[in-house]
Tab-separated table of C-alpha atoms and ligand atoms in Angstrom:
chain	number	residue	atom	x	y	z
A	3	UNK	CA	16.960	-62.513	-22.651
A	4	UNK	CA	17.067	-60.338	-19.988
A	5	UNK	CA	14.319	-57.357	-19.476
A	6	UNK	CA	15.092	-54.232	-18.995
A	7	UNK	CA	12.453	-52.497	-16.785
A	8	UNK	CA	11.693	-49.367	-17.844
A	9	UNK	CA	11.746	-46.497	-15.583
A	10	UNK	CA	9.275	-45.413	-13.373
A	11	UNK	CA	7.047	-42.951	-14.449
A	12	UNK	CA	6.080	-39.817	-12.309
A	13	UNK	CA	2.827	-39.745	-11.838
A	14	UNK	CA	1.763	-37.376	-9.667
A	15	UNK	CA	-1.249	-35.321	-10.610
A	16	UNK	CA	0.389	-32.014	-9.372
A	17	UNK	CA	3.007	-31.467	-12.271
A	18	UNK	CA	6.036	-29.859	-10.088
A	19	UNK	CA	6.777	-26.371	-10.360
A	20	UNK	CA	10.306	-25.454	-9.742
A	21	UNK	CA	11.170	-21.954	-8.875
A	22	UNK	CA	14.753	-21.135	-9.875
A	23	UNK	CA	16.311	-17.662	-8.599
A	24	UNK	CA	18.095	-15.660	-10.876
A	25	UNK	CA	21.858	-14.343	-9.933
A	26	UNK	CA	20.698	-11.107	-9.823
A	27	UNK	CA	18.578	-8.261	-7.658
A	28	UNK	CA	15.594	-9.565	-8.582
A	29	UNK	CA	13.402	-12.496	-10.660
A	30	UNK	CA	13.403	-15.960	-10.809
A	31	UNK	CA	12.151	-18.825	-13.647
A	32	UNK	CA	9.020	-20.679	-12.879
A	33	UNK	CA	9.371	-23.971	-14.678
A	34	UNK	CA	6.926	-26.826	-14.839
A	35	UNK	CA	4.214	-25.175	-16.480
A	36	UNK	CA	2.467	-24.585	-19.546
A	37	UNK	CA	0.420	-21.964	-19.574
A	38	UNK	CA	-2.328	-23.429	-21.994
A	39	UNK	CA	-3.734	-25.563	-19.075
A	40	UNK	CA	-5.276	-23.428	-16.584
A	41	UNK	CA	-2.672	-24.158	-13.299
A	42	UNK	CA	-4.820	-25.964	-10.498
A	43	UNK	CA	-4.738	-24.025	-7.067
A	44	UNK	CA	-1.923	-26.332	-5.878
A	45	UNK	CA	0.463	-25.709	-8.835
A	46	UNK	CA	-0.880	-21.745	-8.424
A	47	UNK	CA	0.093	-20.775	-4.661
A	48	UNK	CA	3.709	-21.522	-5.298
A	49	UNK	CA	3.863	-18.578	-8.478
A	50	UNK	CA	1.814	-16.085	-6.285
A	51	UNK	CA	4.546	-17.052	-3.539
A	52	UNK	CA	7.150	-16.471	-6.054
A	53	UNK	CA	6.042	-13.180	-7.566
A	54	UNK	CA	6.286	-11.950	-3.855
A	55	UNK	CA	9.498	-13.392	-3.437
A	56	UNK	CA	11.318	-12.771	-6.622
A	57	UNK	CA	8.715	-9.389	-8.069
A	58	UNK	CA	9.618	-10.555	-11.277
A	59	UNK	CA	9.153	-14.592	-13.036
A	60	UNK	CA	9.338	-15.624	-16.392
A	61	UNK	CA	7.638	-18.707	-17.505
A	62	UNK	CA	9.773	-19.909	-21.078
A	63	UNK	CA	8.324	-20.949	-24.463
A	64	UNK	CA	4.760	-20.194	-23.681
A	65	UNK	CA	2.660	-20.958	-27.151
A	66	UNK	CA	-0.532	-19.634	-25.790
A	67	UNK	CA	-3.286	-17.667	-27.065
A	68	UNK	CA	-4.824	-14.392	-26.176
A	69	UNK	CA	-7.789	-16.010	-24.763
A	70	UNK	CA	-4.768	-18.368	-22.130
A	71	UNK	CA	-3.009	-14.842	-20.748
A	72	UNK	CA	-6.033	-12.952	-20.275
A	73	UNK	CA	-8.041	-16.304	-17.994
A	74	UNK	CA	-4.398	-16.396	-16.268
A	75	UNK	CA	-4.168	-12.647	-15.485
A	76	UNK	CA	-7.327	-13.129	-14.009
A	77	UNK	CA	-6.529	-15.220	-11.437
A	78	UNK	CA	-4.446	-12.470	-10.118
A	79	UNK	CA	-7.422	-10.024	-10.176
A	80	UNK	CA	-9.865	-7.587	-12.432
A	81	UNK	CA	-8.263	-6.565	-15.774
A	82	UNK	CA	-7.359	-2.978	-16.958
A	83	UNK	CA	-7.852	-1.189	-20.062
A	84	UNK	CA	-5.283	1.336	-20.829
A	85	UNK	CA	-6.526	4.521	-21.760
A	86	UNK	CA	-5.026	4.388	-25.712
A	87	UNK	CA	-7.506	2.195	-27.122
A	88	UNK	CA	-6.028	2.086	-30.495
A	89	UNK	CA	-3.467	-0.465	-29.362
A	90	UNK	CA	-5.909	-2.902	-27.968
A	91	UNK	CA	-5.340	-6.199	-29.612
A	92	UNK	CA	-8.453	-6.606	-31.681
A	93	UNK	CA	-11.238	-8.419	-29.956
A	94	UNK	CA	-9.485	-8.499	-26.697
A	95	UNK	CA	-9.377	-5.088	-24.782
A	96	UNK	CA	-7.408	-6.419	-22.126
A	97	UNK	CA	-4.439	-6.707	-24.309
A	98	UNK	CA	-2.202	-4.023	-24.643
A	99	UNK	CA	0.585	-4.497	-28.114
A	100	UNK	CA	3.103	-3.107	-27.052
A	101	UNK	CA	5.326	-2.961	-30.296
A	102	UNK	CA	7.214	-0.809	-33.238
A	103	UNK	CA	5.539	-2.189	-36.206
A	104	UNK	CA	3.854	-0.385	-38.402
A	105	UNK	CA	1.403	-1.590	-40.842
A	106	UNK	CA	0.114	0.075	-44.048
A	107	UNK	CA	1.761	2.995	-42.309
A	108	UNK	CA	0.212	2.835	-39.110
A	109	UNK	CA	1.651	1.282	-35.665
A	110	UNK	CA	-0.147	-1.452	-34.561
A	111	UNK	CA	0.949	-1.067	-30.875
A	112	UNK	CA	2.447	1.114	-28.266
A	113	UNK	CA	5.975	1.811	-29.715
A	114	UNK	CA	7.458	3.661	-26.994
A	115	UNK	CA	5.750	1.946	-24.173
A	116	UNK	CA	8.170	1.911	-21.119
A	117	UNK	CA	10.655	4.357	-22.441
A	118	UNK	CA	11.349	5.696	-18.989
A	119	UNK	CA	11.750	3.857	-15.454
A	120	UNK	CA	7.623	3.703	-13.958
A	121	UNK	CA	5.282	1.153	-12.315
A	122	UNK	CA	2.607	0.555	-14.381
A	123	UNK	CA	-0.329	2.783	-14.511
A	124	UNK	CA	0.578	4.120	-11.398
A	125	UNK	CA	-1.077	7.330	-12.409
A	126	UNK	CA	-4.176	5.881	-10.923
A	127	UNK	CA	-6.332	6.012	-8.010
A	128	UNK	CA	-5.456	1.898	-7.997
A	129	UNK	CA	-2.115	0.794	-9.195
A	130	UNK	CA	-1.164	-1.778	-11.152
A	131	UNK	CA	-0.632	-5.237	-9.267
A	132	UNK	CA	1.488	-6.329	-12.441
A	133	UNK	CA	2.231	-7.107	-15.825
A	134	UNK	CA	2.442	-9.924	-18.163
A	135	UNK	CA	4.105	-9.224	-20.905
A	136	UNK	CA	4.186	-12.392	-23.523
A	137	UNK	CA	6.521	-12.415	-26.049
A	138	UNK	CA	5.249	-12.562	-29.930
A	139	UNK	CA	8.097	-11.142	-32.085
A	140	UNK	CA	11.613	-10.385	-30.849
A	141	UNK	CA	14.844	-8.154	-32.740
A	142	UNK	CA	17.882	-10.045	-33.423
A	143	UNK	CA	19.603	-7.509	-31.673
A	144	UNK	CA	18.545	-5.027	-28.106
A	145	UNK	CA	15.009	-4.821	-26.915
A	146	UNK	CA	15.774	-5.947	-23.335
A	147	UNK	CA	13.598	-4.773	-20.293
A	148	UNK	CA	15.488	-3.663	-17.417
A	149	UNK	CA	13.641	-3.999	-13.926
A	150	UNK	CA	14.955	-2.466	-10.381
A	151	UNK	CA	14.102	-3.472	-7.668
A	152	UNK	CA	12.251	-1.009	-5.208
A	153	UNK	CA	12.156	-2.533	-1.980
A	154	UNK	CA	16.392	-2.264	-2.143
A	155	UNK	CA	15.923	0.832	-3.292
A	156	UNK	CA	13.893	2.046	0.110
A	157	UNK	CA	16.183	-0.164	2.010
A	158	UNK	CA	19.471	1.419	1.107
A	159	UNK	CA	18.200	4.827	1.118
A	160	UNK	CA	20.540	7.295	2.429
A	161	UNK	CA	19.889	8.580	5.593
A	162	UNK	CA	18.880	12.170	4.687
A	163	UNK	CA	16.746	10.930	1.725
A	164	UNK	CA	14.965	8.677	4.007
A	165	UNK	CA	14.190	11.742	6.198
A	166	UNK	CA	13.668	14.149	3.838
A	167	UNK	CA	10.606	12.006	2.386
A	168	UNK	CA	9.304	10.749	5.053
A	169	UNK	CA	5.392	10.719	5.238
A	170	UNK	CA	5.190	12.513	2.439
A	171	UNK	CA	3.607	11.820	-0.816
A	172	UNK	CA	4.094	12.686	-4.641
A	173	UNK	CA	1.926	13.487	-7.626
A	174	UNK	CA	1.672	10.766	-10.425
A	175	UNK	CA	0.215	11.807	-13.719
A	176	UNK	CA	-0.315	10.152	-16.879
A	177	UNK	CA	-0.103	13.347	-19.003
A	178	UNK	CA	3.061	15.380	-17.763
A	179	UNK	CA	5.472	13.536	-20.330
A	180	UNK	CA	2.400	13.105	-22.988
A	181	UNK	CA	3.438	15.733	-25.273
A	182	UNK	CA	6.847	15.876	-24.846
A	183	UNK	CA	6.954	11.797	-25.952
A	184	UNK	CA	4.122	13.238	-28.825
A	185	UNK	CA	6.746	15.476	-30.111
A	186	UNK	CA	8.844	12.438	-31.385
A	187	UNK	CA	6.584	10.176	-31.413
A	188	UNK	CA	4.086	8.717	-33.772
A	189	UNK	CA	2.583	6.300	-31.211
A	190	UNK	CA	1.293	9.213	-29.352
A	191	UNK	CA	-2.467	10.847	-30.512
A	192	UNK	CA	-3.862	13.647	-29.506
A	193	UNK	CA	-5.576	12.336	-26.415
A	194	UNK	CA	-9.868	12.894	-26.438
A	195	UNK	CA	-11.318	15.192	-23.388
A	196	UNK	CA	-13.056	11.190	-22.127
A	197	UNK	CA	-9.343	9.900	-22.426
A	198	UNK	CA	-7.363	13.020	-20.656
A	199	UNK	CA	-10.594	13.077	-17.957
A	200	UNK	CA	-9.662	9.526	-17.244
A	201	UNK	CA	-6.480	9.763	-16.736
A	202	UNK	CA	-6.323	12.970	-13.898
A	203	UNK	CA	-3.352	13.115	-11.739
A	204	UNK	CA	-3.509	11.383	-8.388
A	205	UNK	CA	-0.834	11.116	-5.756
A	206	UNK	CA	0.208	8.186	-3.775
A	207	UNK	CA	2.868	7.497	-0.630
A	208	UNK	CA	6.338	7.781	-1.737
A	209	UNK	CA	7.115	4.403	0.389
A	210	UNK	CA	4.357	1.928	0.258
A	211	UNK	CA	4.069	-0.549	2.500
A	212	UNK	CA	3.564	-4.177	0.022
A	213	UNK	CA	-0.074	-5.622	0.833
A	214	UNK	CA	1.363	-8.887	0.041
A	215	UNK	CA	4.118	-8.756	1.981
A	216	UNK	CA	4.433	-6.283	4.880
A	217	UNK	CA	7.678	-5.018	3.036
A	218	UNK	CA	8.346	-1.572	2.069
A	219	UNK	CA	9.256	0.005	-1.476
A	220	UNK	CA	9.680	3.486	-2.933
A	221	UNK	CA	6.803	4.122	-5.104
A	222	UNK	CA	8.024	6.952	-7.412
A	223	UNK	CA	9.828	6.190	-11.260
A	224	UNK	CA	10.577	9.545	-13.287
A	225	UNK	CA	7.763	9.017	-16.308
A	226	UNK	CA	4.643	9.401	-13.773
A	227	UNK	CA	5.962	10.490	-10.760
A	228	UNK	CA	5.749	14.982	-11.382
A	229	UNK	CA	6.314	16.412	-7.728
A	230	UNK	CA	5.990	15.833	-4.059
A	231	UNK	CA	3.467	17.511	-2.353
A	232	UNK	CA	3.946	19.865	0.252
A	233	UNK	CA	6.913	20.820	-1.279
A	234	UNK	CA	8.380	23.909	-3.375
A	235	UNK	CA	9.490	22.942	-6.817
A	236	UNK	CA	12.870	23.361	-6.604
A	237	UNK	CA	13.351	21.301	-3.210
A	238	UNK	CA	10.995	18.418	-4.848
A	239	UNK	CA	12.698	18.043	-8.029
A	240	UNK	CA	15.850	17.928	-6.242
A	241	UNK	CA	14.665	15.055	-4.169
A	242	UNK	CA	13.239	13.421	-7.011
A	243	UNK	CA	15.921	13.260	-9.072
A	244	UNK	CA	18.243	11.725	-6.487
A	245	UNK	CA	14.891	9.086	-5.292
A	246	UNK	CA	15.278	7.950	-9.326
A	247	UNK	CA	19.054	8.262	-9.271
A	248	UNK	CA	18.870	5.845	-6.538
A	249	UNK	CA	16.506	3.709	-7.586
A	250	UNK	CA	18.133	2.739	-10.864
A	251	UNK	CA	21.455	2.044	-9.446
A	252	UNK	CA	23.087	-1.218	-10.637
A	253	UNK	CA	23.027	-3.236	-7.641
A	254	UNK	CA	18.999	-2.578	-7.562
A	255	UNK	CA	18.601	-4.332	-11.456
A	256	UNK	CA	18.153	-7.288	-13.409
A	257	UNK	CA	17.511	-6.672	-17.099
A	258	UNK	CA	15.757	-9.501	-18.905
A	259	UNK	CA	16.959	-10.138	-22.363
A	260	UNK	CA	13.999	-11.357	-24.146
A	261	UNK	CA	13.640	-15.462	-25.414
A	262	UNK	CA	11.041	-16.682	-27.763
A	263	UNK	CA	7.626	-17.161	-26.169
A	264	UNK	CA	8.626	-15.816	-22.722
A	265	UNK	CA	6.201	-14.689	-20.702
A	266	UNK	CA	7.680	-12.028	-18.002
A	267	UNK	CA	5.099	-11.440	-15.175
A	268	UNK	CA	6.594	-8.573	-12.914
A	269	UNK	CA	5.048	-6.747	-9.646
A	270	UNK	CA	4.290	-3.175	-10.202
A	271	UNK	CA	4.258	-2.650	-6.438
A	272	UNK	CA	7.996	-3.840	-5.907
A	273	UNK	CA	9.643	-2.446	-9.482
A	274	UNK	CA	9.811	-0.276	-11.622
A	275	UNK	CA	11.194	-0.788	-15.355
A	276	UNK	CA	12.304	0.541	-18.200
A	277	UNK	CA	12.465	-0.869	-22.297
A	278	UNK	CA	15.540	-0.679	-23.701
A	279	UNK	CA	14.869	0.067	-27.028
A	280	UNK	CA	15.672	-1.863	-30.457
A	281	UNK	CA	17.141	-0.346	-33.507
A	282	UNK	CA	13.804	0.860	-35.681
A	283	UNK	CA	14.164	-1.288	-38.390
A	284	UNK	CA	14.200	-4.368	-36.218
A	285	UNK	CA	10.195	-5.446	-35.705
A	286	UNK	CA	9.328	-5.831	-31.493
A	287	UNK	CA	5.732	-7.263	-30.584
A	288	UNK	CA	4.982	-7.923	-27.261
A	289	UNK	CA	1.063	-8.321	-25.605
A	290	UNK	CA	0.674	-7.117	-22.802
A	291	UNK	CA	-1.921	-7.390	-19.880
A	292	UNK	CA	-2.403	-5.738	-16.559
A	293	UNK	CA	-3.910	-6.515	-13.295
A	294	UNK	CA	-5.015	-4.175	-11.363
A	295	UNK	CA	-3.735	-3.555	-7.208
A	296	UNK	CA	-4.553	-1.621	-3.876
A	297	UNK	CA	-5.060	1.813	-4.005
A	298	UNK	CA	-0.594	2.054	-2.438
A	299	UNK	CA	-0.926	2.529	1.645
B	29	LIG	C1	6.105	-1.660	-20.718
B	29	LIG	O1	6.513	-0.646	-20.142
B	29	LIG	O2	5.122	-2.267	-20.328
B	29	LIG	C2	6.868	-2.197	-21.925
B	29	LIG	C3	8.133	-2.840	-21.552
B	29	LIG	C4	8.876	-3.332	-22.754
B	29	LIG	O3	8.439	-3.129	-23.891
B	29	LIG	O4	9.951	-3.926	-22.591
């Protein structure tokens, strides 16, 4: 009788990672892992690499618990809370539900999170570095999130655009589309003097210059950014509806339709996005978290 050897076995103690680009602006898989194991430095440098390189990766069929995505956000830096508390996932804070279910006739989550293009929190003094978004309940049909890519956007500004904002910067505030989104909204309270205090206006460089990678990106997405300083109204709204006319041209996005258990981890310094929306009856539950960044140079 003849034996058959059986194969060899990998063995290496660094499970491989393999980074595969999407055909598209932007984003890239990360496989390899599984997010329940903390990744050891050597499997982590090549997904910091690749969120630099690709601004948005999505690691597939991640069955991990709140506790998993809030120790992995953390490697990427200090947590933050967002300023409607009522959504918190209960007992974690640092989770944002982002979703359109209601329960005993309350929502249980953000509904209308992301319904215009923006960068994350970028409303304060210190910008989101990014977002994990993990995926918990998904409609049969829609609920895609649509991501453009910023640094194009700078890069194929048109010359007189490029001039006309140079140096300059623009106003970002968290409460300018408030109560217009509270008019149709029933995800949106009346916001507490703590919770309007914390969330003042702030203004940032129109371009930033990425600390991770020396490249730059227009910083600007039409939910937070309100005006450009410096500049009369008229003249600034002009310029920034053609900055987010620009910016969400086709050539500058890749729109992620949603698997089960994806986890989408994008860079709020290099995108901005944008939900797509679900029909209502259709239930959407997503947890989110967010690291915090640089105050944008
Ligand atoms: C968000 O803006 O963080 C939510 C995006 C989404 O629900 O697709």
């Amino acid at each position: 009788m003849t034996t058959v050897p059986s194969p060899a076995r990998k063995t290496s103690a660094v499970p491989s990672i393999h980074i595969q680009a999407f055909d598209a602006p932007l984003g890239a898989e990360v496989r390899g892992l599984d997010l329940s194991q903390p990744p050891s430095d050597e499997q982590f440098a090549p997904i910091v690499r690749a969120h630099l390189d690709h601004h948005v990766v999505v690691f597939r069929d991640q069955r991990i618990t709140p506790e998993q995505q809030i120790a992995f956000s953390r490697r990427f830096g200090p947590l933050q809370i967002h300023v409607l508390r009522q959504f918190q996932l209960a007992g974690h804070p640092e989770i944002l539900v982002v979703s359109n279910i209601k329960e005993n006739g309350q929502p249980i989550g953000l509904g209308d999170a992301g319904h215009y293009w923006h960068s994350d929190l970028s409303y304060k003094e210190k910008p989101s570095l990014g977002s994990m978004l993990l995926a918990q309940e998904l409609p049969e049909e829609g609920g895609d999130t649509l991501f453009a890519n910023m640094h194009l956007a700078y890069e194929t500004l048109p010359a007189d655009l490029l001039k006309a904002i140079e140096g300059r910067r623009a106003e970002h505030s968290y409460l300018a589309k408030y109560e217009e989104l509270r008019q149709r909204s029933p995800w949106r309270p009346a916001l507490t003097a703590e919770q309007i205090a914390e969330v003042q206006p702030v203004d940032h460089p129109i371009v930033r210059t990425h600390p991770g990678n020396g490249r730059k990106a227009l910083f600007v997405g039409e939910h937070f950014t309100t005006r450009i300083v410096g500049l009369p109204d008229d003249e600034s709204r002009e310029l920034l509806d053609r900055l987010f006319a620009h910016s969400a041209r086709p050539e500058h996005i890749y729109r992620h339709h949603w698997q089960a258990h994806d986890m989408v981890f994008w860079d709020n310094r290099s995108v901005i996005h944008l939900a797509a929306g679900c029909p209502d009856h259709m239930r959407r539950r997503l947890n989110r978290t967010t690291i915090e960044g640089d105050a944008p140079a």
